[in-house]
PDB file of N, CA and C in Angstrom:
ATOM      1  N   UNK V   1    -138.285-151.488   3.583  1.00  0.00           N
ATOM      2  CA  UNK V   1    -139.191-150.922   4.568  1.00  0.00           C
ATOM      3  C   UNK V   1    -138.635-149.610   5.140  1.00  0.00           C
ATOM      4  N   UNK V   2    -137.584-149.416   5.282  1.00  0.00           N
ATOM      5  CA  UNK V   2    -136.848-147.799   5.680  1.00  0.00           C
ATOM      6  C   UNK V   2    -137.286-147.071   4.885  1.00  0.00           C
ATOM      7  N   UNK V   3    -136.985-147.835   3.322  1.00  0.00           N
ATOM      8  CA  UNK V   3    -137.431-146.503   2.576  1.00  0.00           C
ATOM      9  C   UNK V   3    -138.507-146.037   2.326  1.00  0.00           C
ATOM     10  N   UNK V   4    -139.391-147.162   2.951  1.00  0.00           N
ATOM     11  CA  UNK V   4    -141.093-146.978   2.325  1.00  0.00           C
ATOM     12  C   UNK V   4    -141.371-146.163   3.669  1.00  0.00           C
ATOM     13  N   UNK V   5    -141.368-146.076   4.662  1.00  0.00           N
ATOM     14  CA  UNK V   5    -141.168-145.260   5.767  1.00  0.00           C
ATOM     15  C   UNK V   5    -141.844-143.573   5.309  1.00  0.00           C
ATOM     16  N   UNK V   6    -140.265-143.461   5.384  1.00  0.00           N
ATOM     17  CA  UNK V   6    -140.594-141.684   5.086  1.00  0.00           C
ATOM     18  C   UNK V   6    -141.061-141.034   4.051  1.00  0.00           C
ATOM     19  N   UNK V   7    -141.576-142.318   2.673  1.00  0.00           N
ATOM     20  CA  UNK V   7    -142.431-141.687   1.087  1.00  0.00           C
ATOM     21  C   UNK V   7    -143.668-141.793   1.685  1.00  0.00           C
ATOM     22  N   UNK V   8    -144.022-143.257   2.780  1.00  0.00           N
ATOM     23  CA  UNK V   8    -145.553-142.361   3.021  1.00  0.00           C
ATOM     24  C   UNK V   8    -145.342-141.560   3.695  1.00  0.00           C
ATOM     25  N   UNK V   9    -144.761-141.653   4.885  1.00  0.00           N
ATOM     26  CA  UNK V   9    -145.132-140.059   5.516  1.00  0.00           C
ATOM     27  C   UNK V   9    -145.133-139.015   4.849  1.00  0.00           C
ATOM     28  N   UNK V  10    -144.139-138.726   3.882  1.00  0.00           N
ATOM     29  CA  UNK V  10    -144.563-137.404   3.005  1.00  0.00           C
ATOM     30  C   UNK V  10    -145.434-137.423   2.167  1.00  0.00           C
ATOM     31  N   UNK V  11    -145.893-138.666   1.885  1.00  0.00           N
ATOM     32  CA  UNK V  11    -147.142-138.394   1.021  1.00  0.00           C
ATOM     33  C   UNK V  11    -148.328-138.009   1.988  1.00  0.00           C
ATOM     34  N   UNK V  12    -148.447-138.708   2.582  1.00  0.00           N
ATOM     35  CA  UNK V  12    -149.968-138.448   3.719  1.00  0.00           C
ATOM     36  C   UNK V  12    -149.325-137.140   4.169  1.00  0.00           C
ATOM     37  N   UNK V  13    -147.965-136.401   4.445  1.00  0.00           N
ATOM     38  CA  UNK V  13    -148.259-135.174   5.396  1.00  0.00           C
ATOM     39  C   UNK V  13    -148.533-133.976   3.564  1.00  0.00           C
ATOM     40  N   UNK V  14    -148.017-134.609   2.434  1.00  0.00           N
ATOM     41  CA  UNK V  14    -148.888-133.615   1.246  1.00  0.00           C
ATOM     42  C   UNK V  14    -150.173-133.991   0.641  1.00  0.00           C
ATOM     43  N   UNK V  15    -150.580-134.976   1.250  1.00  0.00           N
ATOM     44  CA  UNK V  15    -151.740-134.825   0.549  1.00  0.00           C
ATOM     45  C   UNK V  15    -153.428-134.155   2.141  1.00  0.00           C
ATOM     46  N   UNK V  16    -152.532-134.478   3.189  1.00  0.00           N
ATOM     47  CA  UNK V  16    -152.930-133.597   4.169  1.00  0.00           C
ATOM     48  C   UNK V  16    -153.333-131.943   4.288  1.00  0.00           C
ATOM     49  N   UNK V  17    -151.831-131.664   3.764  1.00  0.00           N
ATOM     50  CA  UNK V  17    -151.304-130.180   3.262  1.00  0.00           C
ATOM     51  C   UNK V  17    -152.462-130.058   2.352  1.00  0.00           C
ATOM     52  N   UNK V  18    -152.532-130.342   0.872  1.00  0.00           N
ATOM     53  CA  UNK V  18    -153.246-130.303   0.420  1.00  0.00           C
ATOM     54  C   UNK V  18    -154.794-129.659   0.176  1.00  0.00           C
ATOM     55  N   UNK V  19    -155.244-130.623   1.044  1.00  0.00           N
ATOM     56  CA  UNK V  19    -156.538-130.732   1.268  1.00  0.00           C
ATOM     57  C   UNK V  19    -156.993-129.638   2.476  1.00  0.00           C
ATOM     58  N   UNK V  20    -155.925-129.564   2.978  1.00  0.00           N
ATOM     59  CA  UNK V  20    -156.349-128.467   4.212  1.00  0.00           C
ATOM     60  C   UNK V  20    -156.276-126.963   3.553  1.00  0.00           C
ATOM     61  N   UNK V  21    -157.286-126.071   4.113  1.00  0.00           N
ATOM     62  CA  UNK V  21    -157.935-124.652   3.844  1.00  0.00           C
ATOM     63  C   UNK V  21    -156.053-124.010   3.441  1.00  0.00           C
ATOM     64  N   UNK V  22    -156.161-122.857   3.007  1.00  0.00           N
ATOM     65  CA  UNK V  22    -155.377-122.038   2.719  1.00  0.00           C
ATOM     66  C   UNK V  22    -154.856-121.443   3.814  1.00  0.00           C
ATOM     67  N   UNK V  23    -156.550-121.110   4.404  1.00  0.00           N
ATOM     68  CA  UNK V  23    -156.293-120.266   5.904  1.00  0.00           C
ATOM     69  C   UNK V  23    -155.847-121.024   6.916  1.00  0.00           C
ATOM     70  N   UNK V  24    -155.925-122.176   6.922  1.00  0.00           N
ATOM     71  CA  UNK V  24    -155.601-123.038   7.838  1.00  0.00           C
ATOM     72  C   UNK V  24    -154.370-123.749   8.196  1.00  0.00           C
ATOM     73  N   UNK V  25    -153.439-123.626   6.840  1.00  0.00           N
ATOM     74  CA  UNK V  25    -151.960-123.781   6.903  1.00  0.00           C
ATOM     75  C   UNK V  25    -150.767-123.024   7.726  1.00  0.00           C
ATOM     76  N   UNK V  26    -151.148-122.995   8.741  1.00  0.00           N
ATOM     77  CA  UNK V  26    -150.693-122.172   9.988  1.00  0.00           C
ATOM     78  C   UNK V  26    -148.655-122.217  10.084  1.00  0.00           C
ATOM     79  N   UNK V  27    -148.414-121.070  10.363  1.00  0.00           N
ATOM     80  CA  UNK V  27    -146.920-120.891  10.771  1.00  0.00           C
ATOM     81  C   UNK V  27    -145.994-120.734   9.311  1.00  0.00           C
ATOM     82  N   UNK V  28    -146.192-121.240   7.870  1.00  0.00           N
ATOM     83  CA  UNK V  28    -145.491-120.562   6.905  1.00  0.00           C
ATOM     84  C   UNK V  28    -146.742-120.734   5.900  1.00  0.00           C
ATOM     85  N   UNK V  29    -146.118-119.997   5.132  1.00  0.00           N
ATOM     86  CA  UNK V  29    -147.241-120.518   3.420  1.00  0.00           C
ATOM     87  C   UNK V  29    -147.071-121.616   3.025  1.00  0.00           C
ATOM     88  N   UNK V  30    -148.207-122.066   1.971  1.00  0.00           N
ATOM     89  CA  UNK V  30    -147.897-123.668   1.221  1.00  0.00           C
ATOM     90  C   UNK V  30    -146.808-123.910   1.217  1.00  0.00           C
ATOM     91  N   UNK V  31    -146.530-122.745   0.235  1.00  0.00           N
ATOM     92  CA  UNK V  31    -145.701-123.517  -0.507  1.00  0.00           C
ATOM     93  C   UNK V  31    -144.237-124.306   0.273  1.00  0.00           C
ATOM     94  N   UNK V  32    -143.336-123.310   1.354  1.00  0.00           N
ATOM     95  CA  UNK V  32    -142.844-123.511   1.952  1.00  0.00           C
ATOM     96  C   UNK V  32    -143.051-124.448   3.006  1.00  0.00           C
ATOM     97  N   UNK V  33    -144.240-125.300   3.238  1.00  0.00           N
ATOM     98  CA  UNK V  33    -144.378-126.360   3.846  1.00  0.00           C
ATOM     99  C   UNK V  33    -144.018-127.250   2.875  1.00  0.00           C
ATOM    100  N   UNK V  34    -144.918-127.522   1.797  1.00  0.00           N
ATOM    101  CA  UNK V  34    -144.378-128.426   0.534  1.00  0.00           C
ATOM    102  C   UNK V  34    -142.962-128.475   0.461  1.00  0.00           C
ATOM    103  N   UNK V  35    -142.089-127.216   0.387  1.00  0.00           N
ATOM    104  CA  UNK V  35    -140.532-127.392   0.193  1.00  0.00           C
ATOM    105  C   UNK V  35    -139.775-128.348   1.934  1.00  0.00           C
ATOM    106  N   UNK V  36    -140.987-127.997   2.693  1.00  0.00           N
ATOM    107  CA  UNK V  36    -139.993-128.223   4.008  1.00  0.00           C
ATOM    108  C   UNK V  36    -140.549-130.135   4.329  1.00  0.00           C
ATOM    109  N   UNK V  37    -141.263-130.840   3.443  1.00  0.00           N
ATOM    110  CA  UNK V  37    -141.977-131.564   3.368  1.00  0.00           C
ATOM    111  C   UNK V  37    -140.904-132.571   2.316  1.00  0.00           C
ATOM    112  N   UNK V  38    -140.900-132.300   1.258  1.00  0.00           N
ATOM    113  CA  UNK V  38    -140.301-132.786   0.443  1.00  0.00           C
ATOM    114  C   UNK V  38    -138.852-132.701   0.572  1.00  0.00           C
ATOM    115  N   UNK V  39    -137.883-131.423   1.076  1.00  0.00           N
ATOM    116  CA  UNK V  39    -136.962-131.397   1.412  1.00  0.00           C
ATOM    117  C   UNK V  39    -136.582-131.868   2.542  1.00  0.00           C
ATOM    118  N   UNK V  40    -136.991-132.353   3.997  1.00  0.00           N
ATOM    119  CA  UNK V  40    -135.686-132.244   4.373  1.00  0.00           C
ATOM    120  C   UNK V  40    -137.401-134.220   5.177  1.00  0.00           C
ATOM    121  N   UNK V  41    -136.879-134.947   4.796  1.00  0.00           N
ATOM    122  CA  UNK V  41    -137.384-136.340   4.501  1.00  0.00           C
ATOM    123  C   UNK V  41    -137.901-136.712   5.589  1.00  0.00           C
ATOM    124  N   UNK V  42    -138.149-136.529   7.247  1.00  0.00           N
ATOM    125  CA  UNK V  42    -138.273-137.292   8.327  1.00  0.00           C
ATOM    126  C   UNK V  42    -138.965-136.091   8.783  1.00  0.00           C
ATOM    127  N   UNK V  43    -138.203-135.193   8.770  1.00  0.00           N
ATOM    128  CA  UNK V  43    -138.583-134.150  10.161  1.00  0.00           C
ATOM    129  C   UNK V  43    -139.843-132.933   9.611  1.00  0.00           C
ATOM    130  N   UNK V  44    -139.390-132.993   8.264  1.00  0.00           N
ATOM    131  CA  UNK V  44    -140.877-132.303   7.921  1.00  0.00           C
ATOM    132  C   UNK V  44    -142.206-132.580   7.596  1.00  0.00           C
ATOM    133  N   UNK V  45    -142.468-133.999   7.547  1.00  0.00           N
ATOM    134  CA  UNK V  45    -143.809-134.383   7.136  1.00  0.00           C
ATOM    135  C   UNK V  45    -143.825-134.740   8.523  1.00  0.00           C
ATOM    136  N   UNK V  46    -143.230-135.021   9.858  1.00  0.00           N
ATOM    137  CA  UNK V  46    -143.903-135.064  10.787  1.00  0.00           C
ATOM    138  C   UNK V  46    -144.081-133.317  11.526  1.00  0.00           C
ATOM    139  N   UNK V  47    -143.273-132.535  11.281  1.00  0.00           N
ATOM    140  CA  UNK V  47    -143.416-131.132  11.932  1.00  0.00           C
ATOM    141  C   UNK V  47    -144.586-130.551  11.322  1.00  0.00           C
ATOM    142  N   UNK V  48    -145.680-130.735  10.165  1.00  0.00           N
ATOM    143  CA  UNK V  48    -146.324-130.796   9.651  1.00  0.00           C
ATOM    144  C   UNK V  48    -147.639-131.521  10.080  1.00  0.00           C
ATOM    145  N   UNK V  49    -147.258-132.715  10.536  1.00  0.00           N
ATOM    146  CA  UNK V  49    -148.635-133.291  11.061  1.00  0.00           C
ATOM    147  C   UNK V  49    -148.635-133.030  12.531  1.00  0.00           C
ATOM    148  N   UNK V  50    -147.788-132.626  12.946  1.00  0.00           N
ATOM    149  CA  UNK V  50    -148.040-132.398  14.170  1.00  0.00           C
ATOM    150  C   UNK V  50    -148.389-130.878  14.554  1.00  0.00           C
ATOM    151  N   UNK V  51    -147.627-130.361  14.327  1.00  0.00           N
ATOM    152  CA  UNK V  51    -148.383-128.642  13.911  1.00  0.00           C
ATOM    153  C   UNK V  51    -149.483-128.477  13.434  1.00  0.00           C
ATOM    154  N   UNK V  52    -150.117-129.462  12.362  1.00  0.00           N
ATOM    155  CA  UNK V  52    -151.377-129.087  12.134  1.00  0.00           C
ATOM    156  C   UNK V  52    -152.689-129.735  13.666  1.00  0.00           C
ATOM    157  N   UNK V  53    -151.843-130.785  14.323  1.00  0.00           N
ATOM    158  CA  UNK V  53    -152.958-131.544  14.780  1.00  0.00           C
ATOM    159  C   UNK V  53    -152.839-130.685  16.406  1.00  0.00           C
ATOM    160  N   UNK V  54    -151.301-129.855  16.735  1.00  0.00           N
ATOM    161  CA  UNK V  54    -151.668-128.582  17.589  1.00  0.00           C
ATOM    162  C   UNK V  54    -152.695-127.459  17.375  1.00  0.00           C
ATOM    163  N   UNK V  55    -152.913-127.438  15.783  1.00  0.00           N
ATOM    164  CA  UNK V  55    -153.846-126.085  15.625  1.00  0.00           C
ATOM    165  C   UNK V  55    -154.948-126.644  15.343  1.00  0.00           C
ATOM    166  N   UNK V  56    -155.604-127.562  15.058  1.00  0.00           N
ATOM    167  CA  UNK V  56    -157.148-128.118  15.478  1.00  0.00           C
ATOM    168  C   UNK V  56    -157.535-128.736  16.951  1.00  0.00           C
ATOM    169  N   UNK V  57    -156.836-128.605  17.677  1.00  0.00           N
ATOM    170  CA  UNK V  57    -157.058-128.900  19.282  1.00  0.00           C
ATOM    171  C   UNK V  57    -157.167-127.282  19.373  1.00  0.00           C
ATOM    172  N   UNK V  58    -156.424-126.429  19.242  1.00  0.00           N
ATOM    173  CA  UNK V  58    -156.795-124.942  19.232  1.00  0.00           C
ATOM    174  C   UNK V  58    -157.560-124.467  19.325  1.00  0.00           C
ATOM    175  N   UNK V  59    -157.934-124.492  17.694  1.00  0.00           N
ATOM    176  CA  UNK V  59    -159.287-124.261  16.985  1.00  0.00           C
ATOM    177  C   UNK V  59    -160.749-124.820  17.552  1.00  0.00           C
ATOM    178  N   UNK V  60    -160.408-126.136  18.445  1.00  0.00           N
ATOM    179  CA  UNK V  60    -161.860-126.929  18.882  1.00  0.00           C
ATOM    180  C   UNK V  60    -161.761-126.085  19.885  1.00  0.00           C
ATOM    181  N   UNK V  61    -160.880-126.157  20.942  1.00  0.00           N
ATOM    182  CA  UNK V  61    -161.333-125.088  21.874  1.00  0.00           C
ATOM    183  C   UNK V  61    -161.566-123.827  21.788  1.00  0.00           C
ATOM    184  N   UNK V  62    -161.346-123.280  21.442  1.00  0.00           N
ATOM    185  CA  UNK V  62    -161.847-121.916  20.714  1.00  0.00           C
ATOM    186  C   UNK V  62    -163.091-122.307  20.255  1.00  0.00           C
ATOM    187  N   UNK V  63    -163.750-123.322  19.872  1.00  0.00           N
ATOM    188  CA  UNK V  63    -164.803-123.013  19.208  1.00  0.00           C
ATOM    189  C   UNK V  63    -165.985-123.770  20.246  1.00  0.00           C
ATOM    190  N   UNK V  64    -165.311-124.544  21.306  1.00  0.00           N
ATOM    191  CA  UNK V  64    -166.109-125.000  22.458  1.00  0.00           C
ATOM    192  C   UNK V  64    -166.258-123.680  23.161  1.00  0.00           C
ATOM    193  N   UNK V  65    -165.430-123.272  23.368  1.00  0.00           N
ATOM    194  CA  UNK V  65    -165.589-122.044  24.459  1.00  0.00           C
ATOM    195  C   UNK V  65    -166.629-120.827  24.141  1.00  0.00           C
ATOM    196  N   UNK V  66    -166.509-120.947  22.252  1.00  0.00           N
ATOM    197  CA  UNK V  66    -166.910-119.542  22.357  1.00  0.00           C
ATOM    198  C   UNK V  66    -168.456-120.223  21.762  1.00  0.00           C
ATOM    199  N   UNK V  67    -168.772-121.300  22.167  1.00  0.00           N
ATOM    200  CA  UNK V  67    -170.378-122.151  22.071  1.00  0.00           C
ATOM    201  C   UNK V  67    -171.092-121.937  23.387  1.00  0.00           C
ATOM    202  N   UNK V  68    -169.752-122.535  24.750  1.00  0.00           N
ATOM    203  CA  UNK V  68    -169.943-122.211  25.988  1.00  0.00           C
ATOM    204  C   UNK V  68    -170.539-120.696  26.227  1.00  0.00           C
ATOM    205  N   UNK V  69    -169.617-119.733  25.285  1.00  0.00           N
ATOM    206  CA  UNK V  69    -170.122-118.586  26.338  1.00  0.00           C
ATOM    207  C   UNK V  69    -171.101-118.148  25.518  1.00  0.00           C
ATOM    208  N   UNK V  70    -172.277-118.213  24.493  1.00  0.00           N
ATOM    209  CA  UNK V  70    -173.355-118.353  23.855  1.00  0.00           C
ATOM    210  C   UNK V  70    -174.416-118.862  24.636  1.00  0.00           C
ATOM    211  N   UNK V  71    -174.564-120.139  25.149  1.00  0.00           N
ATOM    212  CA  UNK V  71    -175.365-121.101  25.836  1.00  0.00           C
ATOM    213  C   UNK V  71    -175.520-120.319  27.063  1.00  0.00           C
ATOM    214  N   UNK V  72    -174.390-120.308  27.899  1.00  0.00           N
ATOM    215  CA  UNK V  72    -174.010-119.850  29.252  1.00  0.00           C
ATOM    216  C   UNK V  72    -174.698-118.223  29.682  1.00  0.00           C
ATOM    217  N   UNK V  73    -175.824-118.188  30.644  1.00  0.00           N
ATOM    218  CA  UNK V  73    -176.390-117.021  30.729  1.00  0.00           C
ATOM    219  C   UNK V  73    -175.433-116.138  31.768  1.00  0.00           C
TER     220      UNK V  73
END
C-alpha cells in the first residue's frame, strides 16, 4: 500500500496533465511537468494537482467577474 500510494498519484496527476489544454498547463511546459511528475515521486504529482486546482479557482473568477460586469448596468 506505500507503494501503490504515489503510482496512483502520478498516474491521475499524468493523466490529468494530459488531458488538460496546452494553454492551460500553467507555471512550466509539459513536458517539464511530466519530468517533475515522474521524477521526483510525492511532491510532484501533488504540486501539480494542486497548482492546477489554484488556476481553475482563478480562471472561474475571472470568468464570474467578467459575466458580472456584462450583466451589471
Amino acid at each position: 500500500l506505500i507503494y501503490a500510494i504515489p503510482v496512483v498519484l502520478a498516474v491521475w496527476a499524468l493523466v490529468d496533465l494530459l488531458q488538460t489544454r496546452a494553454t492551460r498547463a500553467r507555471w512550466m511546459p509539459r513536458i517539464i511537468w511530466v519530468i517533475a511528475i515522474i521524477g521526483i515521486p510525492v511532491v510532484g504529482p501533488i504540486a501539480w494537482l494542486v497548482l492546477e486546482c489554484v488556476a481553475e479557482i482563478a480562471v472561474s473568477r475571472v470568468v464570474r467577474h467578467s459575466r458580472r460586469a456584462w450583466w451589471d448596468p
